[in-house]
mmCIF file with all atom_site columns, C-alpha atoms in Angstrom:
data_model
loop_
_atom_site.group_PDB
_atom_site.id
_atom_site.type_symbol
_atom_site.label_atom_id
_atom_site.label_alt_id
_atom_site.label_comp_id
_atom_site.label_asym_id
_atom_site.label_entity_id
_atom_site.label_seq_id
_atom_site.pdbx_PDB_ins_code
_atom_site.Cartn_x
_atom_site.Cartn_y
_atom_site.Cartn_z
_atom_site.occupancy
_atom_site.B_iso_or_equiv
_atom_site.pdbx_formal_charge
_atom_site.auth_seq_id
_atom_site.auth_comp_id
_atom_site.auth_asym_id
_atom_site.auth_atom_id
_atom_site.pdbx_PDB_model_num
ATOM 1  C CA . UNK K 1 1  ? 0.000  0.000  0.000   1.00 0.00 ? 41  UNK K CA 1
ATOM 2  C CA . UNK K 1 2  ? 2.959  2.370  0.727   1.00 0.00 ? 42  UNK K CA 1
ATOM 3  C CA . UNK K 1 3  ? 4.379  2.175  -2.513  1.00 0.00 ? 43  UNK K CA 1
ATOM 4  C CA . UNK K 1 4  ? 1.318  2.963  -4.567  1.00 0.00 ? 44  UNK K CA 1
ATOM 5  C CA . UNK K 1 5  ? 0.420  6.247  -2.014  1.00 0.00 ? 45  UNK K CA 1
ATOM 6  C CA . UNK K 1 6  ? 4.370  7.600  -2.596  1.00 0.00 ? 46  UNK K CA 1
ATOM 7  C CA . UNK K 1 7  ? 3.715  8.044  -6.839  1.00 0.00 ? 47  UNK K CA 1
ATOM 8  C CA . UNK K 1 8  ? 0.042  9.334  -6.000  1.00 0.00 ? 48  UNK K CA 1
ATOM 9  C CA . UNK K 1 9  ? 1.859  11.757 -3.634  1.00 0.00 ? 49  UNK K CA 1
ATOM 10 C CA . UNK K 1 10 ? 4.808  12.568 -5.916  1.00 0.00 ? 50  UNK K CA 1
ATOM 11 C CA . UNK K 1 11 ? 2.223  13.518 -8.864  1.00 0.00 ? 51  UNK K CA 1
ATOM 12 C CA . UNK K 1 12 ? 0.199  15.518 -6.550  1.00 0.00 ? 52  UNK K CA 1
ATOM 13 C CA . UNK K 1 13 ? 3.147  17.848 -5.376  1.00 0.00 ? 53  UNK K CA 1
ATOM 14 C CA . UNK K 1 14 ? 4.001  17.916 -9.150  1.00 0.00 ? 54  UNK K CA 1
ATOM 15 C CA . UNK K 1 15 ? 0.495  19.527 -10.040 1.00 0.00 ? 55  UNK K CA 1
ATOM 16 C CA . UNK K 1 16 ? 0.485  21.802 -7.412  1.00 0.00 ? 56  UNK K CA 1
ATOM 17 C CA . UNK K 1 17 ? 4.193  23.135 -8.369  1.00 0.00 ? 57  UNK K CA 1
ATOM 18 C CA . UNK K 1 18 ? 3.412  23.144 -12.194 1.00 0.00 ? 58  UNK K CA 1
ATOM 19 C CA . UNK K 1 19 ? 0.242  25.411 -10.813 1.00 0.00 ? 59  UNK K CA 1
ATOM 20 C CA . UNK K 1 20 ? 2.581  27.909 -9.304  1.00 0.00 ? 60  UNK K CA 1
ATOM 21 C CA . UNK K 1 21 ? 4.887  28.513 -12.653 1.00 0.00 ? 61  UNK K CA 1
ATOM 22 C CA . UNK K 1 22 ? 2.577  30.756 -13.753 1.00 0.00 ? 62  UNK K CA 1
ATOM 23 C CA . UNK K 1 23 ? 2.538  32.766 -10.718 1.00 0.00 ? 63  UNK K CA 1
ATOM 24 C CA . UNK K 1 24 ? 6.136  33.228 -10.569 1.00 0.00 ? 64  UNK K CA 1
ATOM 25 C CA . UNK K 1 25 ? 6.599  33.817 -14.362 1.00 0.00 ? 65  UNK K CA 1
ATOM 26 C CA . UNK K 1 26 ? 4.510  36.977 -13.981 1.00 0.00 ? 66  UNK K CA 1
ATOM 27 C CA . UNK K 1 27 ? 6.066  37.985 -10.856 1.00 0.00 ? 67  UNK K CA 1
ATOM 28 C CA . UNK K 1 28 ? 9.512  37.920 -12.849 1.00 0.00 ? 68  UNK K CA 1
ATOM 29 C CA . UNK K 1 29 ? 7.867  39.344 -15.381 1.00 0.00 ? 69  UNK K CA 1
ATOM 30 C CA . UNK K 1 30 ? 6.353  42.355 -13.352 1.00 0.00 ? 70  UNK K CA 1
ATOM 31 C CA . UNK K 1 31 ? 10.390 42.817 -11.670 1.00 0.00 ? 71  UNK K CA 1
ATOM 32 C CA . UNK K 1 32 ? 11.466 42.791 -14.762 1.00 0.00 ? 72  UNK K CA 1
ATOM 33 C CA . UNK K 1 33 ? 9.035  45.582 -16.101 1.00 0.00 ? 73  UNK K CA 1
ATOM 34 C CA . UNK K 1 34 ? 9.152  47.218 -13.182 1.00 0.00 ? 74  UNK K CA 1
ATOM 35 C CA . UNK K 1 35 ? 13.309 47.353 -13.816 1.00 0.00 ? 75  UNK K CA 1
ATOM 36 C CA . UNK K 1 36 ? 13.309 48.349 -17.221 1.00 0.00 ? 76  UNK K CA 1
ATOM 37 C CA . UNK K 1 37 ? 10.966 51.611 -16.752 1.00 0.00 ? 77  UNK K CA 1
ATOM 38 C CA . UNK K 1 38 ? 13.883 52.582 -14.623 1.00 0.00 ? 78  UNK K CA 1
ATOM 39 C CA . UNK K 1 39 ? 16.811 52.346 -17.035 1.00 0.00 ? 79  UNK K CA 1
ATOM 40 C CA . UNK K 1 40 ? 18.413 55.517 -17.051 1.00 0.00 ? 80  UNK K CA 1
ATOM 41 C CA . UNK K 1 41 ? 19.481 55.182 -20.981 1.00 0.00 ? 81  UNK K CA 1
ATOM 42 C CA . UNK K 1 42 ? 20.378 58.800 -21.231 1.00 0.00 ? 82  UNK K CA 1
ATOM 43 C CA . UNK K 1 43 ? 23.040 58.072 -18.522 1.00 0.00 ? 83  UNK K CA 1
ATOM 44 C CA . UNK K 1 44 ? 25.095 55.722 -21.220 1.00 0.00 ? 84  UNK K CA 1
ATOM 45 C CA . UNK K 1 45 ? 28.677 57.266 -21.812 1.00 0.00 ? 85  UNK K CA 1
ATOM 46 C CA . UNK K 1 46 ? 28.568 59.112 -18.618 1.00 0.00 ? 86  UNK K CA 1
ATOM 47 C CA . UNK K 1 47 ? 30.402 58.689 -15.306 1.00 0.00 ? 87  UNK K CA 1
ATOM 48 C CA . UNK K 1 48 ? 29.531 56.234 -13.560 1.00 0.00 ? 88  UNK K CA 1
ATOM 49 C CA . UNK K 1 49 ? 28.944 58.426 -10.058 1.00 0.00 ? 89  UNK K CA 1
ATOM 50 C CA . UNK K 1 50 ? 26.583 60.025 -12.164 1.00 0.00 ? 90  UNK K CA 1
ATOM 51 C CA . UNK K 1 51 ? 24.188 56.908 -11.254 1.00 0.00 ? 91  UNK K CA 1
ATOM 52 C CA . UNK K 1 52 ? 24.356 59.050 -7.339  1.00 0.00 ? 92  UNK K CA 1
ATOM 53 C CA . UNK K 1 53 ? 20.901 60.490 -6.482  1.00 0.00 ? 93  UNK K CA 1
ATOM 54 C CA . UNK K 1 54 ? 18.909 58.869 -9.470  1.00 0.00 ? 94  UNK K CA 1
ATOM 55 C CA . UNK K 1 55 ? 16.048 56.145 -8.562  1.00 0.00 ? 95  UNK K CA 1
ATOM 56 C CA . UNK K 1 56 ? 17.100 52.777 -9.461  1.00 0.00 ? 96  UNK K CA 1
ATOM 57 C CA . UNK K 1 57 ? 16.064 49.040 -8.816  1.00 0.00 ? 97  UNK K CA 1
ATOM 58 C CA . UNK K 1 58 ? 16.759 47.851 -5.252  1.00 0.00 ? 98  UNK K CA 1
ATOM 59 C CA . UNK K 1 59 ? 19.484 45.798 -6.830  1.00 0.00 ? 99  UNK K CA 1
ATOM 60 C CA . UNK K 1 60 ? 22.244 47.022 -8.592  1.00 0.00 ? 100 UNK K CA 1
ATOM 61 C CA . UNK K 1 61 ? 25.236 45.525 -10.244 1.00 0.00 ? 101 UNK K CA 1
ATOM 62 C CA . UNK K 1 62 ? 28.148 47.318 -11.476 1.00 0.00 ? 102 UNK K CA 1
ATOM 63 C CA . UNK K 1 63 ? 30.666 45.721 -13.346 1.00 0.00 ? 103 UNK K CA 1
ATOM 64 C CA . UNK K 1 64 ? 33.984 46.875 -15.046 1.00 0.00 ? 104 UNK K CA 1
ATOM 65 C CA . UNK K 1 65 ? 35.970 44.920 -17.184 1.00 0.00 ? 105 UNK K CA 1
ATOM 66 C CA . UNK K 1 66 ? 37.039 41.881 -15.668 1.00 0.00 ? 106 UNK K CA 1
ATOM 67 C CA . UNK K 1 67 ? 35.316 41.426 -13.939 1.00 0.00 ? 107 UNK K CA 1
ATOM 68 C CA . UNK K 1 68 ? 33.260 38.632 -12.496 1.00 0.00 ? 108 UNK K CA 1
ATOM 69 C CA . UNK K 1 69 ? 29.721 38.673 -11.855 1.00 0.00 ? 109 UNK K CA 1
ATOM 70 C CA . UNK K 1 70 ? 26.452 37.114 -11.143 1.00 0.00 ? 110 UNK K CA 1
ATOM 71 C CA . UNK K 1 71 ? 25.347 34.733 -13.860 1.00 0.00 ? 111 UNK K CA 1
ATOM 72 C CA . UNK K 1 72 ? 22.102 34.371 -12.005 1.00 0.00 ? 112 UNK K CA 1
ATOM 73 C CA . UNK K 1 73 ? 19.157 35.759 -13.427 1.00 0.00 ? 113 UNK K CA 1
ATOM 74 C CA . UNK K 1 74 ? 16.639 38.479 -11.022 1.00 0.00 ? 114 UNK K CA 1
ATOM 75 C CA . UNK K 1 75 ? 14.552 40.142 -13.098 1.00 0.00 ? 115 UNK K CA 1
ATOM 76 C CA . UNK K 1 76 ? 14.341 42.881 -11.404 1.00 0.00 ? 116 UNK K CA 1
ATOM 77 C CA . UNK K 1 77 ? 18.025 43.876 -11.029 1.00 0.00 ? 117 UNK K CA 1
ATOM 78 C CA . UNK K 1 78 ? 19.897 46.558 -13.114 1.00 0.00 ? 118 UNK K CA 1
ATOM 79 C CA . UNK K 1 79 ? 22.967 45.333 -14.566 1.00 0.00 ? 119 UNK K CA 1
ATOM 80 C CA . UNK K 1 80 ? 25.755 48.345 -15.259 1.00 0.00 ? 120 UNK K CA 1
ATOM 81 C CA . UNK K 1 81 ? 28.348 47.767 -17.469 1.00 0.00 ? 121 UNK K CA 1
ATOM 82 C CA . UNK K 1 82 ? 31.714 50.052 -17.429 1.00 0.00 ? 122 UNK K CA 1
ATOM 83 C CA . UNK K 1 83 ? 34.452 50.700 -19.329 1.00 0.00 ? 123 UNK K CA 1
ATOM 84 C CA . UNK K 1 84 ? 37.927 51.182 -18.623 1.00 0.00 ? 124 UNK K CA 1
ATOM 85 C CA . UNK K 1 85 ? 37.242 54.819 -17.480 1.00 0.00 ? 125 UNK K CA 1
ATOM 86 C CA . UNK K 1 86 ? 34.363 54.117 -15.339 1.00 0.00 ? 126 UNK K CA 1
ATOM 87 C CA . UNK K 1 87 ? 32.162 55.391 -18.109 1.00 0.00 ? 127 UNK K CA 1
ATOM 88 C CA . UNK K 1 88 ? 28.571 53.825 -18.466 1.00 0.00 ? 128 UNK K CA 1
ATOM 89 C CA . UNK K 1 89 ? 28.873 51.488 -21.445 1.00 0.00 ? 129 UNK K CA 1
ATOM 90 C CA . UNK K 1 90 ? 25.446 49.397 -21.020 1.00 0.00 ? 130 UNK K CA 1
ATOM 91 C CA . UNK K 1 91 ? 22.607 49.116 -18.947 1.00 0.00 ? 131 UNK K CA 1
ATOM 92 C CA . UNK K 1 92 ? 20.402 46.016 -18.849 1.00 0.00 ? 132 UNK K CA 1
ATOM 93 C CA . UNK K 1 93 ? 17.622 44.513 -16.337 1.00 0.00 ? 133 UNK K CA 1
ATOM 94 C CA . UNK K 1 94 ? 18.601 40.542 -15.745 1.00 0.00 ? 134 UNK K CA 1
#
């Protein structure tokens, strides 16, 4: 009896997880959005400090060449790419 309750159990737990992908795709989704509306693309080419004082993501990365960095996907953080000089070379939400 145990081992035909275990699979019944097992598919249940599957269904209800497979029901909460779509939850969590729009919730990425929505971080994501809500990320990109805050891309400061007129900042691109600029110093770096001149990111100080403007309204960003809660999560920020900054990384200049060489870098290594998160390969981790949050929607909702703003990735900041720099040059040698510290200038503002790309800005991305990932």
């Amino acid at each position: 009896m145990k081992h035909v309750l275990f699979p019944a159990a097992v598919g249940l737990a599957m269904v209800g997880l497979a029901a909460c992908l779509p939850n969590l795709e729009a919730q990425h989704r929505a971080q994501h959005d809500a990320c990109v509306v805050l891309i400061p693309h007129h900042l691109v080419g600029h110093p770096v400090t001149s990111l100080d004082g403007v309204a960003l993501p809660e999560i920020v990365q900054i990384s200049r060449p060489g870098d290594q960095v998160l390969t981790d996907i949050r929607p909702g953080r703003l990735n900041v790419d720099l040059d040698e000089n510290d200038l503002i070379e790309y800005l991305s939400c990932g």
